[in-house]
Short mmCIF file of C-alpha atoms (C1' of nucleotides) in Angstrom, two decimals:
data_model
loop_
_atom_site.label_atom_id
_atom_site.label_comp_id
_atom_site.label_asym_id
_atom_site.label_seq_id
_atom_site.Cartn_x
_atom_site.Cartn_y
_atom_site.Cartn_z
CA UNK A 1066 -22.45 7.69 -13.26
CA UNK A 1067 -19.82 6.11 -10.83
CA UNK A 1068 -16.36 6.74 -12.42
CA UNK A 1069 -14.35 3.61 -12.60
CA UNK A 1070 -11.07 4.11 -10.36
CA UNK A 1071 -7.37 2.02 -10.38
CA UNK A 1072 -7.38 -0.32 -7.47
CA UNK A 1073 -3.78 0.33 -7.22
CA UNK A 1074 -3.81 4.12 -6.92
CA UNK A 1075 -6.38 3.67 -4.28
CA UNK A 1076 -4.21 0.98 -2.24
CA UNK A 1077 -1.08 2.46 -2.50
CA UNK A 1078 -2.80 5.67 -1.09
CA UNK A 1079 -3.85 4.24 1.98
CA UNK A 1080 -0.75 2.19 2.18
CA UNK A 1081 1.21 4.86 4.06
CA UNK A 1082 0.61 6.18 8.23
CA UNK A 1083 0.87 9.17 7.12
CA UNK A 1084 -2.14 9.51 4.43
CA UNK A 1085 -4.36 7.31 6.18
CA UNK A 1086 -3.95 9.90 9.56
CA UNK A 1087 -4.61 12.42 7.26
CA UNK A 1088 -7.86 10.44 6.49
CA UNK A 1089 -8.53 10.03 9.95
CA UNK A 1090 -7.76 14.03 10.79
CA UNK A 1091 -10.65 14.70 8.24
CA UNK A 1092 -12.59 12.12 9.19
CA UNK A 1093 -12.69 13.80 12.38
CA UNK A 1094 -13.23 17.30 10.98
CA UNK A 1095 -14.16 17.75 7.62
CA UNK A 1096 -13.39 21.26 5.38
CA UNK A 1097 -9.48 21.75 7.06
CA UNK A 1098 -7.24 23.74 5.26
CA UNK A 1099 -3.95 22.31 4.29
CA UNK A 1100 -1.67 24.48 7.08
CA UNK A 1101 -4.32 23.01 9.57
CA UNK A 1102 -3.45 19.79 8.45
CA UNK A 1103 0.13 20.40 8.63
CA UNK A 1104 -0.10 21.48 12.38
CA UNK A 1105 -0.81 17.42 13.06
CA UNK A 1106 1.96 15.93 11.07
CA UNK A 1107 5.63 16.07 11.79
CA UNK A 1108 6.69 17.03 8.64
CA UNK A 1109 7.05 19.75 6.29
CA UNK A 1110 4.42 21.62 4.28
CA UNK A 1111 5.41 20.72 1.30
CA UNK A 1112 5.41 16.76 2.57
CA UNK A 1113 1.51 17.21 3.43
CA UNK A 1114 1.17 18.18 0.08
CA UNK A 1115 2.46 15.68 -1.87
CA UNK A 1116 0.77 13.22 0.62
CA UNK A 1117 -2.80 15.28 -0.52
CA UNK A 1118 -2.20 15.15 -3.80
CA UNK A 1119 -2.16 10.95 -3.87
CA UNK A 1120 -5.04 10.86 -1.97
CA UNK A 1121 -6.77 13.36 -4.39
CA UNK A 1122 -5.44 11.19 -7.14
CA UNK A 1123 -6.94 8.19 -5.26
CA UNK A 1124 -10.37 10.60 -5.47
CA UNK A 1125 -10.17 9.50 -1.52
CA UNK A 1126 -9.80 13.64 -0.94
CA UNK A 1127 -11.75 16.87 -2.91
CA UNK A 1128 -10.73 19.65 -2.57
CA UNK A 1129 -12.41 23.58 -2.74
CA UNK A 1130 -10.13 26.46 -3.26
CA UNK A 1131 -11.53 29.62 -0.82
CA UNK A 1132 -9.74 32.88 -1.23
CA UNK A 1133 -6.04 32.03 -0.68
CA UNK A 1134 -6.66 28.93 0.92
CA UNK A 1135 -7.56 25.60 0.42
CA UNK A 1136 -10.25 23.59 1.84
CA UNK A 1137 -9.60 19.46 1.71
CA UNK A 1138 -13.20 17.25 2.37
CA UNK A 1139 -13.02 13.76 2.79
CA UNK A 1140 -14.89 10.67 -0.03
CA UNK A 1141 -15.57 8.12 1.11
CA UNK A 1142 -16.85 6.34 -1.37
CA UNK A 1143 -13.60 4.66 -2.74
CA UNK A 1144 -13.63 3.04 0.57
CA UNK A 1145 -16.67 1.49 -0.07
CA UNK A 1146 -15.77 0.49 -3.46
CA UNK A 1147 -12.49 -2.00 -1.90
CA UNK A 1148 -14.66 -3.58 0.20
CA UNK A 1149 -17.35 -4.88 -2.03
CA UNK A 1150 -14.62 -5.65 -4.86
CA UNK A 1151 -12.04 -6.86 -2.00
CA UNK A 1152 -13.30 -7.87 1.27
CA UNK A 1153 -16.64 -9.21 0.74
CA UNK A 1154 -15.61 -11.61 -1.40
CA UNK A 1155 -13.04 -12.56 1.02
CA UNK A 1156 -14.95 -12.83 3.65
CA UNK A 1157 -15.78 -16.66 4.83
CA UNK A 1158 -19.09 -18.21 3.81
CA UNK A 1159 -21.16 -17.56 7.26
CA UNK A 1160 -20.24 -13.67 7.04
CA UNK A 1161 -20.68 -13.16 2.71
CA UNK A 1162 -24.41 -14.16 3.90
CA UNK A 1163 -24.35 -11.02 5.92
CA UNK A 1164 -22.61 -8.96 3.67
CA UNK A 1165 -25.15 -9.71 0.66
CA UNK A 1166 -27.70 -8.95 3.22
CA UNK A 1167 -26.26 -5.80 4.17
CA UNK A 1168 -25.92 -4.85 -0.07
CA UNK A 1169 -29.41 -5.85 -0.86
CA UNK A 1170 -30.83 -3.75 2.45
CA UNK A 1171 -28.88 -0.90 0.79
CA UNK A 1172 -29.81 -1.22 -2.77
CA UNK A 1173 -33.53 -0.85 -1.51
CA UNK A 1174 -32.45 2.58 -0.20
CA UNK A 1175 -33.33 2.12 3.51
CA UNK B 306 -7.62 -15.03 21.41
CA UNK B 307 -7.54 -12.56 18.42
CA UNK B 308 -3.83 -11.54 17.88
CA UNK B 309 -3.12 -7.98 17.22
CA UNK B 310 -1.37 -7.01 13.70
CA UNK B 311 0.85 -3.93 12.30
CA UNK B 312 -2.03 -1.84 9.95
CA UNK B 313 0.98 -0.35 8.44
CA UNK B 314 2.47 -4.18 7.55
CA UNK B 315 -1.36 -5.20 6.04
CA UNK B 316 -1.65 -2.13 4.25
CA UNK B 317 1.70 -2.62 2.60
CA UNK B 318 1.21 -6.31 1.90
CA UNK B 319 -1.96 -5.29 -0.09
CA UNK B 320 -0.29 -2.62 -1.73
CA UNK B 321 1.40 -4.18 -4.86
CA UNK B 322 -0.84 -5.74 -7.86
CA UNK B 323 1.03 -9.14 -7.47
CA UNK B 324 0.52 -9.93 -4.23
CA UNK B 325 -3.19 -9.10 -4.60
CA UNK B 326 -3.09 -11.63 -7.58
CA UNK B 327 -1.39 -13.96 -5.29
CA UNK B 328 -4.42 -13.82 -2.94
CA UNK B 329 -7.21 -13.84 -6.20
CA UNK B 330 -5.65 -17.18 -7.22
CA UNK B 331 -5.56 -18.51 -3.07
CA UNK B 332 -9.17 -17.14 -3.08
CA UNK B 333 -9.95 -19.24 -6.35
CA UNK B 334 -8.39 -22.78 -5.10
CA UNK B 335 -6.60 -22.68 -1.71
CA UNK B 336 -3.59 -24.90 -0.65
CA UNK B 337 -1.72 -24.18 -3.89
CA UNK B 338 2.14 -25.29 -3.80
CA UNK B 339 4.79 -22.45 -4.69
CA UNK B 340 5.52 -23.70 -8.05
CA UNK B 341 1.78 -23.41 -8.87
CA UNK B 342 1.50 -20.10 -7.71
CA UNK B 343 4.76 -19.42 -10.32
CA UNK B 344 2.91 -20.11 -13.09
CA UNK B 345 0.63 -17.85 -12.87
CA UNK B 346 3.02 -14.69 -12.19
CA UNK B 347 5.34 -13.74 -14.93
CA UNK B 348 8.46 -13.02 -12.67
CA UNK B 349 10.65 -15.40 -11.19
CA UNK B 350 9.95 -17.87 -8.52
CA UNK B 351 12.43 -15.87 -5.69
CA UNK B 352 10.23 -12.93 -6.75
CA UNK B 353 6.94 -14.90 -5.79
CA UNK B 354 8.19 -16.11 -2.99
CA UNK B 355 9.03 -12.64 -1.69
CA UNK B 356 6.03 -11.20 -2.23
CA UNK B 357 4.77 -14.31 -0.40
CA UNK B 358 6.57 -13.97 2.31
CA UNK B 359 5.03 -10.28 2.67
CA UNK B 360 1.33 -11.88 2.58
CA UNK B 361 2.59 -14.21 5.26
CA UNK B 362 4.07 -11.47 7.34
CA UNK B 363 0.70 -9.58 6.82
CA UNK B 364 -0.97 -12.56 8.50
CA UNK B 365 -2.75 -12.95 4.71
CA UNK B 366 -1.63 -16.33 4.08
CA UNK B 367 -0.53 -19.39 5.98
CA UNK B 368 1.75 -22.61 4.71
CA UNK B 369 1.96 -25.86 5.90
CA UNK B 370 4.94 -27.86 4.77
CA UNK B 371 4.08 -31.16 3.09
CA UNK B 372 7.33 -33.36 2.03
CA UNK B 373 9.36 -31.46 -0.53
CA UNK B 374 6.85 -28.59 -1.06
CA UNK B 375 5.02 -26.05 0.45
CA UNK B 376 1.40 -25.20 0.80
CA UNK B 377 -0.26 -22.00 0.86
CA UNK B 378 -3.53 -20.92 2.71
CA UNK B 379 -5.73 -17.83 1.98
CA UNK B 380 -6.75 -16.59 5.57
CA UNK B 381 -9.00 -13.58 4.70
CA UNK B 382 -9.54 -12.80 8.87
CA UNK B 383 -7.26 -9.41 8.55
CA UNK B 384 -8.89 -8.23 5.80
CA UNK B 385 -12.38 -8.17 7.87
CA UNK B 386 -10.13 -6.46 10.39
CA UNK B 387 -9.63 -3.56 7.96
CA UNK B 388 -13.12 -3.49 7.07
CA UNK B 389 -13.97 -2.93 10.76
CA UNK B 390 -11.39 -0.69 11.83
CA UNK B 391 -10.64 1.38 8.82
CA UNK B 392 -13.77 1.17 6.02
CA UNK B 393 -16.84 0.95 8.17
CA UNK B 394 -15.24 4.27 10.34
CA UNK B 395 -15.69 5.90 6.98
CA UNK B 396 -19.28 5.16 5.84
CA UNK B 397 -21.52 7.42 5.52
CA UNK B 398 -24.51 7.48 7.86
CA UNK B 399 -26.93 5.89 5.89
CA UNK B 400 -24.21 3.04 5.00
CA UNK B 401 -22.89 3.12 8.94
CA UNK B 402 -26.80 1.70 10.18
CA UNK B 403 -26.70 -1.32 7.95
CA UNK B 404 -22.97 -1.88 8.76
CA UNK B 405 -23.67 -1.93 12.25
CA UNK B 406 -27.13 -4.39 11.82
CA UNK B 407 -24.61 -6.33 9.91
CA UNK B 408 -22.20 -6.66 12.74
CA UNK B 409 -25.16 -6.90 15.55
CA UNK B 410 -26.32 -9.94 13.28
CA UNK B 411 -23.17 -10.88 13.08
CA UNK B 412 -22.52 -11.37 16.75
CA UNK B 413 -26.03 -13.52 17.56
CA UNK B 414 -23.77 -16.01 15.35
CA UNK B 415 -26.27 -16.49 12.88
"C1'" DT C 381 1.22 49.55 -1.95
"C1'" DT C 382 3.46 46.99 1.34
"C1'" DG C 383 3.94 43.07 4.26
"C1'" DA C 384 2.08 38.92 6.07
"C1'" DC C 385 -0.19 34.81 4.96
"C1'" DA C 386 -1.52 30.46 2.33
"C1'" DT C 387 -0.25 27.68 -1.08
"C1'" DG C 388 2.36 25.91 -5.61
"C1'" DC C 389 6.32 24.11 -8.20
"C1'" DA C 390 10.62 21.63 -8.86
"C1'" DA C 391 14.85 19.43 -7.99
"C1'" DG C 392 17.72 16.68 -4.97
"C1'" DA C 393 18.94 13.31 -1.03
"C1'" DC C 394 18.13 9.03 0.81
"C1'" DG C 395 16.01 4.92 2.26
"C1'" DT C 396 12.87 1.23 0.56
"C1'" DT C 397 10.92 -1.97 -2.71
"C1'" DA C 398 10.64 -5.28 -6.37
"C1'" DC C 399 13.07 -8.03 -8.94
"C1'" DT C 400 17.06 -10.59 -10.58
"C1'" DT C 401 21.03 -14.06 -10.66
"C1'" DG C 402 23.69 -17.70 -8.53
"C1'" DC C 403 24.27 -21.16 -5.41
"C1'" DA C 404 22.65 -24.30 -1.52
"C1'" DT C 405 19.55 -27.61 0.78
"C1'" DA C 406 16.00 -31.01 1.24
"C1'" DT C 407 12.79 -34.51 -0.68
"C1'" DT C 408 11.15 -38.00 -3.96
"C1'" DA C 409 11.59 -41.48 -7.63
"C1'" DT C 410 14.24 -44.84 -10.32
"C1'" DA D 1288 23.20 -43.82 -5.10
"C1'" DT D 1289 21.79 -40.72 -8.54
"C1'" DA D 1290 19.00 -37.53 -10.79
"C1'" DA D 1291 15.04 -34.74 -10.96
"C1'" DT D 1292 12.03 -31.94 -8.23
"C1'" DA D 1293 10.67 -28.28 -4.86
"C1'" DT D 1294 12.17 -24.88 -2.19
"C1'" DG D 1295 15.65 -21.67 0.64
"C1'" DC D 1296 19.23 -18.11 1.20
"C1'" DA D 1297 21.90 -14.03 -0.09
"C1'" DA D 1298 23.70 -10.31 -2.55
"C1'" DG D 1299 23.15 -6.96 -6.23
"C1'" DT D 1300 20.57 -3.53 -9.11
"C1'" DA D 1301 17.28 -0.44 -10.84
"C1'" DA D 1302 13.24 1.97 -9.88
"C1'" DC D 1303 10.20 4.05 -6.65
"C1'" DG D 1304 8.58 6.56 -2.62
"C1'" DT D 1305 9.16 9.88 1.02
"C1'" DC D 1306 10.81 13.93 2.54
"C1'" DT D 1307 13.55 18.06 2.27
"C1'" DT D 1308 15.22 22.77 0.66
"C1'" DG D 1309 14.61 26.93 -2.07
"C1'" DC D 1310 12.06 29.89 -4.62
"C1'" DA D 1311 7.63 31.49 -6.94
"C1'" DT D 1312 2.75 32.80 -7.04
"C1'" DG D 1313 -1.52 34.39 -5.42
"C1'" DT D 1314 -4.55 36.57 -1.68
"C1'" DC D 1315 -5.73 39.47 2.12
"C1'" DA D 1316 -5.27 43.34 5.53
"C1'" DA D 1317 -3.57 47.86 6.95
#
DNA sequence: TTGACATGCAAGACGTTACTTGCATATTAT
DNA sequence: ATAATATGCAAGTAACGTCTTGCATGTCAA
């Protein structure tokens, strides 16, 4: 069911201001389209774009084509995924407690 | 008390596949010397040390200088930052609740 | 149909990154 | 003191990433 991703496509993608402001402009409002992106970064068009398309590759961004434009929606889930396989088990002793907590209170669908 | 770091410089440090392998093998036996951390990389040791110097930059790792070599120390606090600045912002609901029991908990210093 | 709008594709410029090679310095052991 | 060990410094190279310019395609409104 849950597609199994490259870390590194999904670090490099957040590894740049840039994308991870785009993350945050969607964050804020989900659904944009991509000029309405554009109108918050100092940079061409065609820059947005190719900044998109990573995160898309990074499955960090969908996106839904409506009539001649382009809607971009923000997942999540990838998020998710780096910090269960790269910050929880980081994390020092007295917090992992916490964190299994927090996984077991979630497996049981609260 | 808590210093303030670059995202953009812990992003990058966590953006190359050898410098997360550098922090897997600090995370599996801390206070490794250089040379040990070598052997497990297959580039040369300038190129480890480079990449190590990035970690230390990123606030990842500390060393500690004993006679003619040089320990290295995992310290995993930034990448809780990142988790609390940049993947709990992006939970979903459901997710945010337990996140934020998690942190509530966190903060009675249990 | 015509023009305005929204986006796509592709090649090039340019700085950055990851890695190397070669030499230098400092510490330990014999 | 000498040699082996452990690391540091610096310059060079090849690949990559970011951004641009120019043109093409598809959609909507009058």
């Amino acid at each position: 069911m849950t597609e199994r991703h490259d870390p590194d496509v999904l670090f490099k993608a957040l590894a740049d201001p840039s994308r991870r402001k785009l993350l945050d402009l969607l964050h804020a409002h989900d659904g944009r389209t991509l000029n309405d992106l554009c109108e918050h970064l100092d940079m061409t068009r065609q820059g947005v774009t190719q900044h998109l398309d990573l995160l898309e590759a990074a499955n960090l961004v969908a996106t839904v084509r409506r009539g001649r434009e382009k809607l971009h929606f923000l997942n999540p889930v990838p998020l998710q995924e780096i910090y269960e396989r790269w910050i929880a088990k980081f994390e020092k002793p007295r917090l992992k407690a916490l964190g299994d907590l927090k996984r077991r209170l979630e497996k049981t669908n609260v």
